[in-house]
């Protein structure tokens, strides 16, 4: 279920995940290298540009609530924003900037599936989106359910299980934006 949630299904055509939606646009200009490796000036420009790019993409009608970062980059965000005055990490600075601009906290999450060597997409993919059931959804209409375990031969126990899930459906593609490099 987790792999389908992020990358879709390779078995069932048309089932897409969060990272490979056909109707979501990709921005190639805001993030040109891993954000954890950016200098202080580059990082400040990135923070200023990412929110502006999202707002323009959404036609100024939506505020982001979640920012997904490839895990290999997220892990480096604990470094100080400025090595001369190491008062804040890059992650703290980003959280504070989003909170000040958006007016509420933006969840920043790491995701291993967003790493280019894990996704098969050929890029590191960052996703800024509005977490709202009107924007996107993943349904699990039938939870994973195990049947009663039973022994056929009096020694080995067996049972069956069933469940059902879907891929991610993006209803408002203007409220989801990919950043690739």
Coordinates of C-alpha atoms in Angstrom, one line a residue:
X1 CA 0.0 0.0 0.0
X2 CA 2.8 2.4 0.9
X3 CA 4.6 2.0 -2.5
X4 CA 1.3 2.4 -4.4
X5 CA 0.5 5.5 -2.3
X6 CA 3.7 7.3 -3.5
X7 CA 4.6 5.7 -6.8
X8 CA 1.3 4.1 -8.1
X9 CA 0.9 0.6 -9.3
X10 CA 3.1 -1.0 -12.0
X11 CA 0.5 -3.9 -12.2
X12 CA -2.7 -1.9 -12.6
X13 CA -2.5 0.7 -15.3
X14 CA -3.8 4.2 -14.4
X15 CA -3.2 3.9 -10.7
X16 CA -1.0 6.8 -9.8
X17 CA 0.7 7.8 -6.6
X18 CA 1.5 11.1 -5.0
X19 CA 4.8 11.4 -6.9
X20 CA 3.8 10.6 -10.4
X21 CA 0.5 12.3 -11.2
X22 CA 0.0 13.1 -14.9
X23 CA -2.0 16.3 -14.2
X24 CA 0.4 17.9 -11.8
X25 CA 3.0 20.4 -13.1
X26 CA 6.7 20.3 -12.3
X27 CA 8.8 23.4 -11.6
X28 CA 12.4 23.0 -12.7
X29 CA 13.7 26.5 -11.8
X30 CA 13.2 26.9 -8.0
X31 CA 15.3 23.9 -6.8
X32 CA 18.4 23.4 -8.9
X33 CA 20.4 21.4 -6.4
X34 CA 19.8 19.7 -3.1
X35 CA 18.5 22.3 -0.6
X36 CA 20.7 21.0 2.2
X37 CA 23.8 21.8 0.1
X38 CA 22.8 25.4 -0.7
X39 CA 24.8 28.3 0.6
X40 CA 23.1 30.8 2.9
X41 CA 22.3 33.1 0.1
X42 CA 21.0 30.3 -2.2
X43 CA 18.9 29.0 0.6
X44 CA 17.3 32.4 1.3
X45 CA 16.5 32.7 -2.4
X46 CA 15.0 29.2 -2.4
X47 CA 12.8 30.0 0.6
X48 CA 11.5 33.2 -1.0
X49 CA 10.9 31.5 -4.4
X50 CA 9.2 28.3 -3.4
X51 CA 6.1 29.9 -1.8
X52 CA 5.8 32.4 -4.6
X53 CA 5.9 29.6 -7.2
X54 CA 3.2 27.7 -5.4
X55 CA 0.9 30.7 -5.0
X56 CA 1.3 31.6 -8.7
X57 CA 0.7 28.0 -9.7
X58 CA -2.5 27.9 -7.7
X59 CA -3.7 31.2 -9.2
X60 CA -3.3 32.7 -5.7
X61 CA -6.3 30.7 -4.4
X62 CA -4.6 28.1 -2.1
X63 CA -2.1 28.0 0.7
X64 CA 0.2 25.0 1.1
X65 CA 0.0 22.8 4.2
X66 CA 2.6 20.1 3.4
X67 CA 6.1 20.0 1.9
X68 CA 7.6 16.6 1.0
X69 CA 11.4 16.5 0.7
X70 CA 13.5 13.5 -0.5
X71 CA 14.9 11.8 2.6
X72 CA 18.5 12.0 1.4
X73 CA 18.2 15.8 1.3
X74 CA 16.0 16.2 4.4
X75 CA 18.6 14.5 6.5
X76 CA 21.1 17.3 5.7
X77 CA 18.8 20.1 6.9
X78 CA 19.9 19.8 10.5
X79 CA 23.0 21.8 9.5
X80 CA 23.2 25.4 10.5
X81 CA 21.8 27.9 8.0
X82 CA 24.8 30.2 8.6
X83 CA 28.0 28.6 9.8
X84 CA 29.3 31.9 11.2
X85 CA 26.3 32.4 13.4
X86 CA 24.8 28.9 13.9
X87 CA 21.6 29.9 15.7
X88 CA 19.2 28.0 13.4
X89 CA 19.2 24.9 11.3
X90 CA 18.1 25.1 7.7
X91 CA 15.0 23.1 8.7
X92 CA 14.1 25.5 11.5
X93 CA 14.5 28.4 9.2
X94 CA 12.3 26.8 6.6
X95 CA 9.6 26.0 9.1
X96 CA 9.6 29.5 10.6
X97 CA 9.5 31.1 7.1
X98 CA 6.5 29.0 6.1
X99 CA 4.7 29.7 9.4
X100 CA 5.3 33.5 9.0
X101 CA 4.2 33.6 5.4
X102 CA 1.3 31.1 5.4
X103 CA 0.1 32.1 8.9
X104 CA 0.1 28.5 10.1
X105 CA 2.4 25.6 10.3
X106 CA 3.4 23.8 7.1
X107 CA 4.2 20.1 7.7
X108 CA 7.7 19.3 6.4
X109 CA 8.0 15.5 5.8
X110 CA 10.9 13.4 4.5
X111 CA 10.1 10.7 2.0
X112 CA 12.6 8.0 0.8
X113 CA 10.4 7.3 -2.3
X114 CA 11.1 10.9 -3.5
X115 CA 14.8 10.1 -3.9
X116 CA 15.7 9.7 -7.5
X117 CA 17.4 6.4 -6.9
X118 CA 14.3 5.0 -5.2
X119 CA 11.5 6.4 -7.3
X120 CA 12.5 5.5 -10.8
X121 CA 11.5 9.0 -11.8
X122 CA 15.1 10.0 -12.6
X123 CA 14.8 13.2 -10.5
X124 CA 14.7 14.1 -6.8
X125 CA 11.1 15.2 -6.4
X126 CA 9.9 17.7 -3.9
X127 CA 6.1 18.2 -3.5
X128 CA 4.3 21.2 -2.0
X129 CA 0.6 20.7 -1.7
X130 CA -2.5 21.4 0.2
X131 CA -3.5 18.5 2.4
X132 CA -7.3 18.6 2.0
X133 CA -9.8 15.9 0.9
X134 CA -11.0 18.4 -1.8
X135 CA -7.4 18.6 -3.2
X136 CA -6.3 14.9 -3.1
X137 CA -7.3 11.6 -1.6
X138 CA -6.2 8.1 -1.1
X139 CA -9.0 5.7 -0.2
X140 CA -8.8 2.4 1.6
X141 CA -12.4 1.2 1.1
X142 CA -11.7 -2.3 2.7
X143 CA -9.1 -2.4 5.5
X144 CA -6.7 -5.3 5.6
X145 CA -8.6 -8.1 7.3
X146 CA -7.2 -11.4 8.3
X147 CA -9.5 -14.4 8.6
X148 CA -9.5 -16.8 11.5
X149 CA -6.4 -18.9 11.6
X150 CA -7.1 -22.6 11.4
X151 CA -5.2 -25.8 11.3
X152 CA -5.8 -28.2 8.5
X153 CA -3.4 -30.9 9.6
X154 CA -3.4 -30.2 13.3
X155 CA 0.1 -28.8 13.2
X156 CA 0.4 -25.9 10.7
X157 CA -1.7 -22.9 11.0
X158 CA -3.1 -21.1 7.9
X159 CA -5.4 -18.2 7.2
X160 CA -6.2 -15.8 4.4
X161 CA -6.5 -12.1 4.3
X162 CA -8.1 -9.5 2.1
X163 CA -8.1 -5.8 1.6
X164 CA -8.6 -3.1 -1.0
X165 CA -6.9 0.3 -1.6
X166 CA -6.6 2.8 -4.4
X167 CA -3.9 5.1 -5.7
X168 CA -3.8 8.8 -5.0
X169 CA -6.4 10.9 -6.9
X170 CA -5.7 14.6 -7.3
X171 CA -8.9 16.6 -7.7
X172 CA -7.3 20.0 -7.8
X173 CA -3.9 19.8 -9.6
X174 CA -3.3 23.5 -9.2
X175 CA -3.0 22.9 -5.4
X176 CA -0.1 20.4 -5.9
X177 CA 3.2 21.4 -7.3
X178 CA 6.3 19.3 -8.0
X179 CA 9.8 20.7 -7.8
X180 CA 12.4 18.5 -9.6
X181 CA 16.1 18.6 -10.1

